[in-house]
XYZ file of C-alpha atoms in Angstrom:
345
model
C -2.801 -97.206 -4.219
C -6.112 -98.801 -3.746
C -4.614 -101.708 -1.640
C -2.800 -99.198 0.472
C -5.850 -97.316 1.197
C -7.877 -100.518 1.921
C -5.029 -101.826 4.235
C -4.936 -98.475 6.079
C -8.640 -98.799 6.486
C -8.454 -102.215 7.732
C -5.744 -101.330 10.307
C -7.909 -98.309 11.422
C -10.841 -100.511 12.001
C -8.916 -103.108 13.887
C -7.362 -100.293 15.936
C -10.926 -98.902 16.823
C -12.343 -102.301 17.630
C -9.413 -103.857 19.574
C -8.040 -100.705 21.381
C -10.666 -97.696 21.232
C -13.876 -99.692 21.922
C -12.647 -101.674 24.865
C -11.261 -98.402 26.328
C -14.596 -96.689 25.825
C -16.420 -99.666 27.475
C -14.310 -99.301 30.564
C -14.567 -95.585 30.510
C -18.386 -95.804 30.281
C -18.718 -98.435 32.884
C -16.582 -96.432 35.503
C -18.436 -93.184 34.330
C -21.849 -94.543 35.320
C -20.319 -96.263 38.347
C -18.895 -93.009 39.681
C -21.829 -90.793 38.601
C -23.777 -92.952 40.712
C -21.941 -91.514 43.657
C -23.021 -87.939 42.505
C -26.654 -88.732 42.583
C -26.215 -90.394 46.117
C -24.633 -87.173 47.523
C -27.447 -84.984 46.265
C -30.521 -87.169 47.046
C -29.068 -87.520 50.514
C -29.204 -83.712 50.629
C -25.458 -83.438 51.485
C -24.811 -80.660 49.120
C -27.617 -77.954 48.994
C -29.611 -76.552 52.082
C -32.845 -76.573 50.025
C -33.985 -80.174 49.151
C -35.449 -79.047 45.931
C -31.888 -78.361 44.435
C -30.791 -81.648 45.676
C -33.685 -83.448 43.864
C -33.019 -81.559 40.648
C -29.392 -82.518 40.783
C -30.522 -86.033 41.564
C -32.594 -86.089 38.351
C -29.621 -84.839 36.396
C -27.153 -87.297 37.792
C -29.689 -90.264 38.178
C -32.292 -90.188 35.381
C -30.317 -88.294 32.643
C -26.767 -89.778 33.332
C -27.679 -93.167 34.651
C -31.263 -94.009 33.717
C -32.072 -94.309 37.420
C -35.487 -92.793 38.347
C -35.012 -90.316 41.145
C -38.465 -91.302 42.809
C -37.684 -95.063 42.493
C -34.278 -94.528 44.229
C -35.552 -92.422 47.072
C -38.376 -94.730 47.839
C -36.022 -97.850 47.856
C -33.108 -96.196 49.454
C -35.014 -94.521 52.297
C -36.497 -97.959 53.212
C -33.053 -99.530 53.244
C -31.731 -96.695 55.611
C -34.651 -96.909 58.009
C -34.292 -100.707 58.476
C -31.031 -102.123 57.124
C -30.864 -105.968 56.984
C -34.371 -106.326 58.559
C -36.547 -109.024 57.137
C -40.117 -108.402 55.925
C -42.743 -109.716 58.612
C -44.176 -111.909 55.769
C -44.203 -112.172 52.025
C -47.004 -109.702 51.738
C -45.612 -107.105 54.173
C -43.374 -104.230 53.161
C -41.856 -103.582 56.535
C -38.295 -104.855 55.815
C -35.230 -103.684 53.935
C -35.829 -103.720 50.238
C -32.075 -104.336 49.576
C -32.157 -107.918 50.911
C -35.538 -108.787 49.387
C -33.654 -111.110 47.015
C -35.771 -114.331 47.231
C -35.883 -116.683 45.551
C -32.324 -116.001 44.186
C -30.492 -115.281 47.379
C -31.302 -115.772 50.979
C -29.493 -113.930 53.986
C -30.988 -116.144 56.666
C -32.544 -119.701 57.117
C -35.874 -117.914 57.830
C -35.706 -116.009 54.581
C -34.750 -119.190 52.703
C -37.897 -120.931 53.993
C -40.113 -118.077 53.495
C -41.415 -119.243 49.866
C -42.792 -122.371 51.446
C -46.089 -120.569 52.171
C -46.549 -119.952 48.504
C -46.954 -123.854 47.892
C -49.929 -125.745 48.792
C -47.889 -128.477 50.217
C -45.861 -126.212 52.224
C -42.589 -127.345 50.520
C -39.649 -125.625 48.847
C -39.874 -125.521 45.160
C -37.133 -127.319 42.992
C -35.896 -123.878 41.856
C -35.568 -122.500 45.411
C -33.736 -125.604 46.505
C -31.064 -125.258 43.909
C -30.959 -121.436 44.009
C -30.240 -121.495 47.708
C -27.905 -124.622 47.506
C -25.563 -122.793 45.095
C -26.062 -119.279 46.010
C -22.471 -118.580 47.154
C -21.512 -119.555 43.533
C -24.203 -117.444 41.867
C -23.696 -114.471 43.839
C -21.294 -112.599 41.636
C -23.261 -113.619 38.323
C -26.324 -112.105 39.871
C -24.545 -108.841 40.708
C -23.803 -108.507 36.925
C -27.409 -108.232 36.321
C -28.249 -105.782 39.201
C -28.083 -102.627 36.896
C -30.424 -104.177 34.281
C -32.926 -104.732 37.071
C -32.454 -101.237 38.415
C -33.049 -99.671 34.921
C -36.153 -101.805 34.408
C -37.696 -100.623 37.571
C -36.781 -97.050 37.010
C -38.334 -97.021 33.573
C -41.570 -98.429 34.946
C -41.568 -96.077 37.640
C -40.947 -92.886 35.638
C -43.639 -93.892 33.052
C -46.131 -95.163 35.399
C -45.850 -98.792 34.133
C -45.646 -100.372 37.524
C -43.894 -100.298 40.682
C -40.972 -102.398 42.229
C -42.620 -103.032 45.521
C -46.098 -102.699 47.206
C -44.616 -99.828 49.253
C -43.588 -98.002 46.026
C -46.852 -98.621 44.564
C -48.753 -97.105 47.648
C -46.510 -94.114 47.482
C -47.123 -93.603 43.827
C -50.947 -94.008 44.402
C -50.900 -91.369 47.299
C -48.461 -88.839 46.091
C -47.418 -89.588 42.476
C -44.091 -88.661 40.906
C -42.587 -85.596 42.476
C -41.356 -84.253 39.018
C -43.268 -86.329 36.467
C -42.155 -84.480 33.387
C -38.559 -84.223 34.269
C -38.444 -87.771 35.262
C -39.611 -88.896 31.962
C -37.531 -86.461 29.937
C -34.414 -87.518 31.856
C -34.957 -91.080 31.220
C -35.727 -90.468 27.572
C -32.507 -88.379 27.060
C -30.527 -91.135 28.906
C -31.454 -93.835 26.340
C -30.996 -91.283 23.538
C -27.204 -90.619 24.300
C -26.737 -94.264 25.394
C -28.080 -95.424 21.900
C -25.970 -93.061 20.053
C -22.737 -93.986 22.012
C -23.440 -97.700 21.931
C -24.116 -97.719 18.249
C -20.735 -95.815 17.430
C -23.052 -92.980 16.326
C -24.622 -95.290 13.948
C -21.350 -96.914 12.534
C -21.608 -100.258 14.389
C -23.814 -103.360 13.696
C -26.814 -104.039 15.956
C -25.122 -107.053 17.472
C -22.008 -105.093 18.319
C -23.948 -102.333 19.640
C -25.833 -104.544 21.965
C -22.657 -106.252 23.169
C -21.289 -102.621 23.910
C -24.381 -101.667 25.838
C -24.725 -104.827 27.952
C -20.919 -105.056 28.656
C -20.900 -101.409 29.889
C -24.106 -101.661 31.734
C -23.447 -104.966 33.480
C -19.798 -103.950 34.303
C -21.100 -100.788 36.071
C -23.831 -102.737 37.823
C -21.245 -105.257 39.102
C -18.963 -102.538 40.526
C -21.988 -100.683 42.269
C -23.452 -103.812 43.685
C -19.990 -104.997 44.887
C -19.586 -101.811 46.884
C -23.191 -101.977 48.245
C -22.792 -105.674 49.048
C -19.679 -105.103 51.006
C -21.542 -102.469 53.124
C -24.161 -104.839 54.458
C -24.228 -108.376 52.993
C -22.993 -111.057 55.522
C -23.599 -108.825 58.437
C -26.339 -109.422 61.063
C -29.893 -110.070 59.902
C -32.985 -109.387 61.940
C -36.752 -109.760 61.940
C -39.349 -107.564 63.594
C -39.253 -109.557 66.914
C -35.320 -109.491 67.372
C -34.382 -106.047 66.058
C -32.377 -103.772 68.261
C -32.630 -100.105 68.898
C -31.932 -97.787 66.031
C -28.319 -97.209 66.814
C -27.366 -100.953 67.251
C -29.381 -101.760 64.146
C -27.449 -99.383 61.946
C -24.018 -100.422 63.376
C -24.323 -104.187 63.560
C -25.803 -104.561 60.078
C -23.108 -102.470 58.478
C -19.466 -102.994 57.616
C -16.800 -100.382 56.981
C -14.212 -101.089 54.261
C -10.523 -100.357 54.617
C -7.329 -101.036 52.657
C -5.609 -104.360 52.963
C -4.363 -107.531 51.089
C -2.331 -105.291 48.822
C -5.351 -102.972 48.034
C -4.203 -99.502 49.169
C -6.485 -97.125 51.130
C -6.411 -94.431 48.495
C -8.018 -97.054 46.008
C -10.742 -97.986 48.551
C -11.387 -94.374 49.073
C -11.906 -93.733 45.250
C -13.590 -96.887 44.514
C -16.166 -96.761 47.293
C -16.728 -92.916 46.875
C -17.207 -92.333 50.681
C -19.284 -95.396 51.218
C -16.365 -97.213 52.805
C -17.554 -95.361 55.988
C -20.944 -97.180 55.634
C -21.500 -97.312 59.303
C -20.995 -93.608 59.743
C -22.946 -92.789 56.643
C -26.092 -94.837 57.990
C -25.904 -93.078 61.387
C -25.640 -89.570 59.625
C -26.888 -89.921 56.052
C -27.118 -86.153 55.523
C -23.521 -85.654 56.610
C -21.277 -84.424 53.564
C -18.563 -86.927 52.736
C -15.763 -84.464 53.359
C -16.696 -84.563 57.112
C -17.376 -88.207 57.336
C -13.632 -89.205 58.163
C -13.857 -86.890 61.368
C -17.186 -88.368 62.085
C -15.747 -91.955 61.881
C -13.259 -91.486 64.613
C -15.943 -90.252 67.036
C -18.394 -92.984 66.121
C -15.736 -95.503 66.476
C -14.830 -94.306 70.055
C -18.403 -94.172 71.056
C -19.174 -97.648 69.963
C -16.206 -98.960 71.942
C -17.288 -96.984 74.969
C -20.804 -98.614 74.837
C -19.621 -102.020 73.778
C -21.515 -101.938 70.405
C -20.039 -104.208 67.711
C -18.203 -102.100 65.228
C -16.887 -104.073 62.218
C -14.342 -103.190 59.670
C -12.711 -105.391 56.917
C -10.759 -104.978 53.761
C -12.256 -105.662 50.393
C -10.897 -109.086 50.201
C -11.958 -110.130 53.813
C -15.360 -108.454 53.342
C -15.935 -110.571 50.292
C -15.038 -113.595 51.967
C -17.378 -112.827 54.805
C -20.110 -112.353 52.311
C -19.693 -115.672 50.471
C -18.989 -117.429 53.808
C -22.473 -116.027 55.179
C -24.287 -117.195 52.020
C -22.715 -120.625 52.244
C -23.632 -120.869 55.891
C -27.195 -120.154 55.112
C -27.094 -122.789 52.325
C -25.717 -125.331 54.752
C -28.323 -124.650 57.407
C -31.081 -124.702 54.668
C -29.969 -128.126 53.376
C -29.648 -129.618 56.981
C -33.113 -128.401 57.849
C -34.505 -129.747 54.568
C -32.938 -133.097 55.279
C -34.551 -133.104 58.889
C -38.039 -132.462 57.360
C -37.596 -135.008 54.480
C -35.270 -137.839 55.892
C -34.297 -140.632 53.603
C -36.582 -143.881 53.970
């Protein structure tokens, strides 16, 4: 009898570890992935007429459900929408798109790849920068896996006043502070409370297994999100302050819409991207509810054709190839320029 009980217990444990836990991991990753769109809708004020209700919903879906500070997201995302794919004027300035402020890990233009030279007294690239830019087409996806960890860190610091992700965010915090300081802190604290309970199997799993659960779900969710965001803008035109076009052309030429293709059906793209497959249209009209964006898409497309403005669409496979090709082209230009500056003797 005892052996039967132990055998049943062993089978049950195996079933939980092999079947249930991976399923929960996937479910949690996609939950935080899709919930992200809920906060995006509300903080773009697409749902409520009064902004206050949108902000409060953003705290629920952002701070509580995802661990993302509402204030951190608004500062970062508003900057991105204002100047997508625009470089900072210098390393100290904060007049560019924070979403492409990815040096020294990734460079989206030759100018950005060379921007860290001014940090060194000899005016040369550091060894780390040389290798990071050289292999950036290969390290792009591994870096995406760490994106959510970075966002969680910046959100925690913002909510609890432990620092700011950028000088721009620091200035905003000094002038205005948190819009909802108590709710931000409570939301973040409750997020980690339920995440701790879930990741530990409500106290039944070991520390090592719990950490594996947390990091697997967190990194998977971050990867999915960063993949969608990257397809929207990465590999498209990049400008600096002296070459930027007008607002309309800036939004359209730096943005890519995602369609079905290469065996990936359109309904999956619509679900996976959560409305952000119409990234061009979203950038032109960020407060437009997602249920109307399809109608808007047809009008924007015809307008761009009429005025000869480049309007780009690609499926998920071609878009990914474009991103990696762009990174590789920047790497090649960087290496060629480096060889010209330091020729072999």
